[in-house]
């Protein structure tokens, strides 16, 4: 993940862990922090931490070095690995929304239902019938049938190239494939 930043800007740890690498690698400053089975990497960073040091979440681990950068602008390359497999580092900071089905509450003792407000009409569920579902399915099915029909008609009507005699080499050039065929024993 490339995050826009300016040279000299502070770089902080994405999570609590132990610094597993802090130094130069391939001409760039690199910091790697191990968080149990996960490892985050930050580059190009001038490290301000030592290998083996425990760092808390948000601890300053260095500052962004001056380029050259692989991005058109200055950026911090932030990586997340599990073993040798790269993962999306945004999964550490972005919450995932998961929708669950709505179940009506279990039936309990009858209670008086609240009366709807007089200025608003009562809530009504949309009225969908079998016809609505079959219309959508029919439209998709019609599209599929038309696509196959056009493809079939095109294949039948296309002009096919005329087959020519096999290419013969110019005089004096030996066709090795032909010679091998001739020398095969039956």
mmCIF file of C-alpha atoms in Angstrom:
data_model
loop_
_atom_site.group_PDB
_atom_site.id
_atom_site.type_symbol
_atom_site.label_atom_id
_atom_site.label_comp_id
_atom_site.label_asym_id
_atom_site.label_seq_id
_atom_site.Cartn_x
_atom_site.Cartn_y
_atom_site.Cartn_z
ATOM 1 C CA UNK A 1 0.000 0.000 0.000
ATOM 2 C CA UNK A 2 1.435 3.391 -0.965
ATOM 3 C CA UNK A 3 0.495 6.239 1.359
ATOM 4 C CA UNK A 4 1.185 9.826 0.259
ATOM 5 C CA UNK A 5 3.555 11.547 2.677
ATOM 6 C CA UNK A 6 6.286 14.146 2.683
ATOM 7 C CA UNK A 7 9.978 13.499 3.399
ATOM 8 C CA UNK A 8 10.765 13.991 7.086
ATOM 9 C CA UNK A 9 7.232 13.085 8.176
ATOM 10 C CA UNK A 10 6.927 10.795 11.207
ATOM 11 C CA UNK A 11 6.171 7.112 10.635
ATOM 12 C CA UNK A 12 4.314 5.269 13.399
ATOM 13 C CA UNK A 13 3.716 1.578 14.127
ATOM 14 C CA UNK A 14 0.393 0.186 12.913
ATOM 15 C CA UNK A 15 0.204 -2.109 15.917
ATOM 16 C CA UNK A 16 2.042 -3.258 19.019
ATOM 17 C CA UNK A 17 4.864 -5.694 18.330
ATOM 18 C CA UNK A 18 8.602 -6.376 18.238
ATOM 19 C CA UNK A 19 10.974 -4.694 15.769
ATOM 20 C CA UNK A 20 12.379 -7.532 13.649
ATOM 21 C CA UNK A 21 14.381 -5.395 11.197
ATOM 22 C CA UNK A 22 15.582 -1.797 11.210
ATOM 23 C CA UNK A 23 18.251 -0.800 8.729
ATOM 24 C CA UNK A 24 19.150 -0.325 5.076
ATOM 25 C CA UNK A 25 18.065 -2.821 2.468
ATOM 26 C CA UNK A 26 18.701 -2.323 -1.265
ATOM 27 C CA UNK A 27 19.654 1.304 -0.631
ATOM 28 C CA UNK A 28 16.497 2.179 1.328
ATOM 29 C CA UNK A 29 15.715 2.384 5.010
ATOM 30 C CA UNK A 30 13.343 -0.359 6.102
ATOM 31 C CA UNK A 31 11.573 -1.106 9.377
ATOM 32 C CA UNK A 32 9.730 -4.400 9.935
ATOM 33 C CA UNK A 33 7.610 -5.109 13.006
ATOM 34 C CA UNK A 34 6.405 -8.578 13.969
ATOM 35 C CA UNK A 35 2.908 -8.777 15.488
ATOM 36 C CA UNK A 36 2.548 -12.489 16.298
ATOM 37 C CA UNK A 37 1.920 -14.275 12.966
ATOM 38 C CA UNK A 38 1.761 -10.954 11.077
ATOM 39 C CA UNK A 39 4.566 -8.605 10.039
ATOM 40 C CA UNK A 40 4.261 -4.995 8.897
ATOM 41 C CA UNK A 41 6.937 -3.313 6.776
ATOM 42 C CA UNK A 42 7.611 0.377 6.248
ATOM 43 C CA UNK A 43 9.911 1.912 3.624
ATOM 44 C CA UNK A 44 11.733 4.183 2.795
ATOM 45 C CA UNK A 45 12.137 5.047 6.483
ATOM 46 C CA UNK A 46 15.135 6.295 8.453
ATOM 47 C CA UNK A 47 14.757 4.008 11.503
ATOM 48 C CA UNK A 48 14.643 5.426 15.034
ATOM 49 C CA UNK A 49 14.171 2.024 16.728
ATOM 50 C CA UNK A 50 16.474 -0.920 17.414
ATOM 51 C CA UNK A 51 15.936 -4.576 16.457
ATOM 52 C CA UNK A 52 14.311 -6.525 19.301
ATOM 53 C CA UNK A 53 12.601 -3.508 20.860
ATOM 54 C CA UNK A 54 8.920 -3.842 21.796
ATOM 55 C CA UNK A 55 6.865 -0.969 20.394
ATOM 56 C CA UNK A 56 3.302 -0.024 21.338
ATOM 57 C CA UNK A 57 0.573 0.881 18.867
ATOM 58 C CA UNK A 58 1.306 4.281 17.332
ATOM 59 C CA UNK A 59 4.920 4.455 18.518
ATOM 60 C CA UNK A 60 7.229 6.572 16.374
ATOM 61 C CA UNK A 61 9.538 4.191 14.493
ATOM 62 C CA UNK A 62 11.249 6.635 12.125
ATOM 63 C CA UNK A 63 10.828 9.368 9.552
ATOM 64 C CA UNK A 64 10.160 9.138 5.825
ATOM 65 C CA UNK A 65 13.379 9.408 3.824
ATOM 66 C CA UNK A 66 13.885 11.598 0.797
ATOM 67 C CA UNK A 67 13.315 9.860 -2.624
ATOM 68 C CA UNK A 68 13.721 8.554 -5.219
ATOM 69 C CA UNK A 69 10.266 7.059 -4.907
ATOM 70 C CA UNK A 70 8.502 4.479 -7.065
ATOM 71 C CA UNK A 71 5.403 6.713 -6.883
ATOM 72 C CA UNK A 72 5.031 9.969 -8.828
ATOM 73 C CA UNK A 73 4.957 11.785 -5.440
ATOM 74 C CA UNK A 74 6.644 11.076 -2.103
ATOM 75 C CA UNK A 75 5.063 8.043 -0.458
ATOM 76 C CA UNK A 76 5.441 5.499 2.326
ATOM 77 C CA UNK A 77 5.235 1.894 1.160
ATOM 78 C CA UNK A 78 3.383 -0.020 3.868
ATOM 79 C CA UNK A 79 3.186 -3.804 3.670
ATOM 80 C CA UNK A 80 1.527 -6.596 5.638
ATOM 81 C CA UNK A 81 2.696 -10.196 5.491
ATOM 82 C CA UNK A 82 1.609 -13.461 7.019
ATOM 83 C CA UNK A 83 4.562 -15.777 6.514
ATOM 84 C CA UNK A 84 5.507 -15.142 2.874
ATOM 85 C CA UNK A 85 2.002 -14.159 1.759
ATOM 86 C CA UNK A 86 1.255 -10.460 1.282
ATOM 87 C CA UNK A 87 -2.072 -9.260 2.700
ATOM 88 C CA UNK A 88 -3.945 -5.971 2.404
ATOM 89 C CA UNK A 89 -2.596 -3.666 5.144
ATOM 90 C CA UNK A 90 -5.829 -1.650 5.092
ATOM 91 C CA UNK A 91 -7.462 -4.624 6.790
ATOM 92 C CA UNK A 92 -5.663 -3.477 9.973
ATOM 93 C CA UNK A 93 -7.337 -0.065 10.023
ATOM 94 C CA UNK A 94 -10.635 -0.426 8.141
ATOM 95 C CA UNK A 95 -13.631 -2.002 9.752
ATOM 96 C CA UNK A 96 -15.556 -4.460 7.640
ATOM 97 C CA UNK A 97 -19.325 -4.240 7.571
ATOM 98 C CA UNK A 98 -21.156 -7.519 7.481
ATOM 99 C CA UNK A 99 -24.875 -7.573 6.844
ATOM 100 C CA UNK A 100 -26.947 -10.160 8.631
ATOM 101 C CA UNK A 101 -30.473 -11.255 7.796
ATOM 102 C CA UNK A 102 -33.286 -9.687 9.764
ATOM 103 C CA UNK A 103 -35.167 -12.102 11.967
ATOM 104 C CA UNK A 104 -38.357 -11.032 13.634
ATOM 105 C CA UNK A 105 -38.234 -11.185 17.422
ATOM 106 C CA UNK A 106 -39.668 -14.307 19.041
ATOM 107 C CA UNK A 107 -43.362 -14.215 19.826
ATOM 108 C CA UNK A 108 -44.082 -13.243 23.405
ATOM 109 C CA UNK A 109 -47.185 -12.454 25.342
ATOM 110 C CA UNK A 110 -49.577 -10.352 23.297
ATOM 111 C CA UNK A 111 -49.004 -6.683 23.830
ATOM 112 C CA UNK A 112 -51.127 -3.897 22.537
ATOM 113 C CA UNK A 113 -49.692 -2.746 19.239
ATOM 114 C CA UNK A 114 -48.866 0.934 19.003
ATOM 115 C CA UNK A 115 -51.258 2.966 16.951
ATOM 116 C CA UNK A 116 -49.743 4.600 13.861
ATOM 117 C CA UNK A 117 -49.465 8.353 13.939
ATOM 118 C CA UNK A 118 -52.429 9.909 12.186
ATOM 119 C CA UNK A 119 -50.340 12.053 9.815
ATOM 120 C CA UNK A 120 -48.318 9.096 8.444
ATOM 121 C CA UNK A 121 -49.826 6.143 6.586
ATOM 122 C CA UNK A 122 -49.014 2.713 8.064
ATOM 123 C CA UNK A 123 -45.897 0.980 6.682
ATOM 124 C CA UNK A 124 -46.653 -1.416 3.855
ATOM 125 C CA UNK A 125 -44.301 -4.036 2.452
ATOM 126 C CA UNK A 126 -43.634 -3.749 -1.277
ATOM 127 C CA UNK A 127 -45.950 -5.984 -3.259
ATOM 128 C CA UNK A 128 -43.841 -8.247 -5.417
ATOM 129 C CA UNK A 129 -45.418 -11.103 -7.186
ATOM 130 C CA UNK A 130 -44.254 -14.074 -9.205
ATOM 131 C CA UNK A 131 -44.676 -12.048 -12.380
ATOM 132 C CA UNK A 132 -41.961 -9.554 -11.292
ATOM 133 C CA UNK A 133 -39.411 -12.308 -10.724
ATOM 134 C CA UNK A 134 -40.224 -14.146 -13.944
ATOM 135 C CA UNK A 135 -40.015 -10.940 -15.990
ATOM 136 C CA UNK A 136 -36.464 -10.324 -14.809
ATOM 137 C CA UNK A 137 -35.490 -13.943 -15.383
ATOM 138 C CA UNK A 138 -37.161 -13.951 -18.773
ATOM 139 C CA UNK A 139 -35.213 -10.860 -19.816
ATOM 140 C CA UNK A 140 -31.915 -12.449 -18.827
ATOM 141 C CA UNK A 141 -32.854 -15.707 -20.533
ATOM 142 C CA UNK A 142 -33.849 -13.857 -23.699
ATOM 143 C CA UNK A 143 -30.481 -12.077 -23.713
ATOM 144 C CA UNK A 144 -28.594 -15.355 -23.372
ATOM 145 C CA UNK A 145 -30.594 -17.003 -26.173
ATOM 146 C CA UNK A 146 -30.030 -14.015 -28.485
ATOM 147 C CA UNK A 147 -26.293 -14.012 -27.765
ATOM 148 C CA UNK A 148 -25.948 -17.708 -28.597
ATOM 149 C CA UNK A 149 -28.092 -17.308 -31.727
ATOM 150 C CA UNK A 150 -25.950 -14.463 -33.052
ATOM 151 C CA UNK A 151 -22.724 -16.355 -32.262
ATOM 152 C CA UNK A 152 -24.038 -19.483 -34.029
ATOM 153 C CA UNK A 153 -25.155 -17.511 -37.100
ATOM 154 C CA UNK A 154 -21.823 -15.693 -37.281
ATOM 155 C CA UNK A 155 -19.862 -18.950 -37.175
ATOM 156 C CA UNK A 156 -21.988 -20.449 -39.935
ATOM 157 C CA UNK A 157 -21.863 -17.399 -42.197
ATOM 158 C CA UNK A 158 -18.247 -16.275 -41.825
ATOM 159 C CA UNK A 159 -15.921 -16.575 -44.766
ATOM 160 C CA UNK A 160 -13.336 -19.242 -44.273
ATOM 161 C CA UNK A 161 -9.884 -18.971 -45.825
ATOM 162 C CA UNK A 162 -9.113 -21.173 -48.803
ATOM 163 C CA UNK A 163 -6.726 -23.944 -47.893
ATOM 164 C CA UNK A 164 -3.534 -23.790 -49.857
ATOM 165 C CA UNK A 165 -1.060 -26.464 -50.672
ATOM 166 C CA UNK A 166 1.650 -26.897 -48.071
ATOM 167 C CA UNK A 167 4.557 -24.494 -48.356
ATOM 168 C CA UNK A 168 7.541 -26.011 -50.134
ATOM 169 C CA UNK A 169 11.024 -24.746 -49.394
ATOM 170 C CA UNK A 170 13.032 -23.187 -52.237
ATOM 171 C CA UNK A 171 15.286 -25.452 -54.253
ATOM 172 C CA UNK A 172 18.447 -26.486 -52.441
ATOM 173 C CA UNK A 173 16.915 -26.150 -48.928
ATOM 174 C CA UNK A 174 16.323 -29.389 -47.055
ATOM 175 C CA UNK A 175 13.004 -29.768 -45.220
ATOM 176 C CA UNK A 176 14.131 -31.580 -42.052
ATOM 177 C CA UNK A 177 10.582 -32.387 -40.919
ATOM 178 C CA UNK A 178 9.862 -34.085 -44.268
ATOM 179 C CA UNK A 179 13.150 -35.994 -44.114
ATOM 180 C CA UNK A 180 12.345 -37.285 -40.626
ATOM 181 C CA UNK A 181 8.918 -38.469 -41.780
ATOM 182 C CA UNK A 182 10.460 -40.280 -44.727
ATOM 183 C CA UNK A 183 13.097 -42.018 -42.582
ATOM 184 C CA UNK A 184 10.694 -43.324 -39.941
ATOM 185 C CA UNK A 185 10.430 -47.063 -39.967
ATOM 186 C CA UNK A 186 6.915 -48.505 -40.172
#
